[in-house]
Amino acid sequence: MDLYVHPRFEVLRSEKKCICCRVCERQCANGAHGYDESAGTMESYDEKCVNCHRCVALCPTKALKIAETSHSFRQNANWSGHTIQELYLQANTGGVLLSSMGNPRPLPSYFDRILLNASQVTNPSIDPLREPMETRTFLGKKNQTVTRDTRGRLKDNMGAQLELRAPIMFSAMSLGSISYNAHASLANAARELGIFYNCGEGGLHKDFYKYGPNTIVQVASGRFGVHQPYLMAGAAVEIKMGQGAKPGIGGHLPGHKNMGQIAATRMTPEGSDAISPAPHHDIYSIEDLRQLVYSLKEATGNTKPIIVKIAAVHNVAAIASGVARSGADIIAIDGFRGGTGAAPTRIRDNVGIPIELALASVDQKLRDEGIRSDVSLVVGGSIRSSTDWVKAIALGADACYIATGALLALGCHLCRSCHTNLCNWGIATQRPDLVRRLNPEIGAEHLVNLIKAWQHELREIMGGMGINSVEALRGNRLMLRGVGMTREELDILGIKHAGL
Amino acid sequence: MTTIDAKALHFSQLGESLRALAGQEVQVKNCLGHRYIGAGISGISIDIDGIPGNALGAYLLEGSTIVTRGNAQDATGDTMSGGSIVIHGSTGDAVGYGMRGGSIFVKGNAGYRAGIHMKEFGEKCPKLVIGGKAGDFLGEYQAGGIIVVLGLNAKQGEPCVGRFCGTGQHGGKIFLRGGIVPNELPPQVFVKQTEPEDLEPIVPLLEQYAATFGVDLGMLKSSPYLLLTPNSANPYQSLYAQY
């Protein structure tokens, strides 16, 4: 007999408000609701509930709420009830614990312990509603030498660049991990916002080639959906070396999700697993990485900047220094809170380092070595608000990647069940009846709203600092102060403690 | 036929010249380690005199052919999409990595990790034929396509491939001439001696190999072959506990 695992959530239904319309039953792909014909009442199956709030949001009489169970084990500061239940599950199944989205553990957030500056009296603040604020950003290698023609005019020796209206992009999520409608929403929003979305490692659906000028295409170890027209379709090509949610672990789309258009886009046999292991088996050194970077440059006729995405891990500064020397134009660094469509829980929760520390040490290392201008830095994992965004730029980022935040704007409720293919919000699922629930036009509208709101806030904050361009904010650590940090933490971040 | 003397050219200059000649026949002379020859070009025909460098024919497209008279290096045909590459010598590691269409014929040996991540979809079925021996990890993570190793230079009783052949294989077929079971085969791989009907998909490949490199077709066809296929398209299904 299996060890008993108590349901994590309880479906609380107000008998008084419930009209037995069965909307909850129809909306729940997990099967947490049912109808008892003979009694004429609704039933709940707590063990099926993942707390995604679909039923709560759609219940016409607001008769439902979901609560974390109050059922408890005997108090134990070392063994939490959740840890005990996970152990039971493994004892029952022999399986690696699998979950999704970003690390939920209560580890310190450095963004939350950094405070921003504002001008007072001298160097007055700027009113962004009246005065121009430059948020346009160019990503790519900036040459440090000036060359002139025989008449003394400057020669354009600038390599391929990405031009963003504001320094933010939607980071890689593959078609397969998220739905067609989620991709359509991101692509549309990126185009309207003058920024980029990243199609992830699952290839680019034929319907989305038209968004190419606002698309970053990704090449991972599995090379799904990669051919020369794909490389040419995007505005930039990203080599995925690592992912913040699961550094050292690769991607694995289970066969049941690899069907129809997903398989066609990935160019792999339907129903077979799509496996992209963490190592690229042709890359064992910076020289090997350089070979892939340059093969992509050659295949695209040097028209696309090449991004190399790495996870934030212990020696990230030295790794980034190597990557900068590989010929990459942009380095993307993904922090340990970055999301995922599926990852072994233990890896997600314990591997990698905070993006704030990784970014600060990479930026410093590249400056110390005199190669900071050779690459742009893009960071993600996780940027939750405009202030995280501002702080990242002040710590040295050229731009930020957001993904979890973007999915929230599409209706995600962070139930962390993406790997089940049963996303009731139509985001992380390939079931056609569920995918239809996400309207890509409304999705795009929400994304555009979110980024526009953040842009207003960015301008307000910059104006308060007396800064009128993102360029002047980048790496401007004088705008940052730490609270409640050790000397060492402050040194790594390169900032002073508040009060100094 | 256009001739390019590569002697004094950097790979990027050679690449630029070749891209400008898409759709034509080109002879590259004095090739000396130039990388990325033919990368992502469609409809070109390149004949190489000398030794090409790494990533020969990477992302090669439909309608392109590359013939090299000498050896090739690592990553030949990386993520190749179509066309053909013929090597009148041996090739290095990771030949045909992520290949999804077209064909590669290697007269001699291939290094480690030949044909890894090969995949197929619909009409697209890549083919890799190695005349000599192949190193460890042949066909690792293979998801589709056909790999043939002839082992023409293998000693009596010696397997024509190295260890860990087909590790993580979850699609496609590997044919090994000679019938000697390789060492340390992983559990994902199912091995059998071929029946005559199993050989149907590789007969045209054997014919092309024999014709291209002057080998006795009858001998190739009458040899014993092993067929390696994955025992599951979902090798890691039972690994996880979802919650």
XYZ file of C-alpha atoms in Angstrom, chain B residues 98-208:
111
model
C 21.553 17.520 -35.362
C 21.272 16.679 -39.061
C 17.673 16.741 -40.299
C 17.963 16.117 -44.036
C 20.341 15.349 -46.886
C 23.204 12.869 -46.915
C 26.820 12.589 -45.845
C 29.121 9.939 -47.322
C 32.483 9.423 -45.630
C 34.877 7.111 -47.421
C 37.008 6.457 -44.335
C 36.510 6.817 -40.593
C 34.506 9.163 -38.409
C 35.483 10.345 -34.922
C 33.444 10.383 -31.748
C 29.733 11.233 -31.575
C 28.947 10.788 -35.270
C 25.280 11.341 -36.106
C 24.214 12.512 -32.681
C 20.831 14.239 -32.350
C 19.920 13.279 -35.908
C 16.193 13.727 -36.383
C 13.529 13.330 -39.027
C 10.102 14.681 -39.769
C 7.774 13.918 -42.667
C 9.719 13.739 -45.906
C 12.979 14.746 -44.285
C 15.135 11.771 -43.368
C 18.897 12.383 -43.056
C 21.423 9.729 -44.040
C 24.970 9.282 -42.812
C 27.200 6.592 -44.333
C 30.646 5.909 -42.891
C 32.839 3.526 -44.876
C 35.423 2.851 -42.204
C 34.973 2.800 -38.459
C 33.267 5.248 -36.103
C 34.253 6.276 -32.580
C 32.332 6.143 -29.298
C 28.796 7.483 -28.890
C 27.737 6.943 -32.499
C 24.080 8.028 -32.833
C 23.793 9.391 -29.325
C 20.299 10.860 -28.734
C 19.356 9.870 -32.267
C 15.716 10.809 -32.868
C 15.478 9.897 -36.554
C 17.346 9.270 -39.789
C 19.619 6.454 -40.907
C 23.238 5.838 -39.961
C 25.273 3.157 -41.759
C 28.776 2.121 -40.706
C 30.499 -0.262 -43.091
C 33.714 -0.919 -41.184
C 35.564 -1.763 -44.410
C 38.881 -1.346 -42.585
C 37.833 -3.173 -39.408
C 39.876 -6.196 -38.419
C 38.312 -9.635 -38.361
C 36.043 -9.938 -35.324
C 36.398 -6.271 -34.400
C 33.249 -4.123 -34.055
C 33.083 -1.235 -36.535
C 32.050 1.298 -33.880
C 33.312 2.275 -30.449
C 31.563 2.100 -27.113
C 28.177 3.486 -25.992
C 26.699 3.359 -29.489
C 23.130 4.731 -29.519
C 23.146 6.086 -25.961
C 19.781 7.810 -25.464
C 18.632 6.782 -28.939
C 14.875 7.338 -29.230
C 14.319 7.169 -32.984
C 15.949 6.324 -36.309
C 18.032 3.337 -37.352
C 21.703 2.401 -37.106
C 23.082 -0.283 -39.449
C 26.449 -1.845 -38.646
C 28.091 -4.069 -41.259
C 29.896 -7.174 -40.100
C 27.439 -8.355 -37.499
C 29.778 -7.858 -34.526
C 27.895 -6.434 -31.536
C 29.658 -3.284 -30.296
C 31.006 -3.044 -26.758
C 28.994 -1.479 -23.943
C 25.733 -0.968 -25.734
C 23.323 1.060 -23.585
C 19.979 -0.332 -22.411
C 17.975 1.976 -24.715
C 19.127 0.053 -27.781
C 17.537 -3.024 -29.281
C 19.916 -5.072 -31.485
C 19.087 -7.623 -34.151
C 20.717 -9.335 -37.130
C 19.042 -7.938 -40.231
C 16.614 -9.811 -42.431
C 16.861 -9.015 -46.151
C 13.797 -6.730 -45.962
C 15.441 -4.682 -43.186
C 18.121 -3.633 -45.646
C 15.713 -2.030 -48.115
C 16.195 1.537 -46.871
C 19.984 1.280 -47.140
C 20.323 -0.407 -50.537
C 20.344 2.940 -52.398
C 22.936 4.204 -49.913
C 25.155 1.164 -50.476
C 24.807 1.646 -54.230
C 25.837 5.264 -53.952
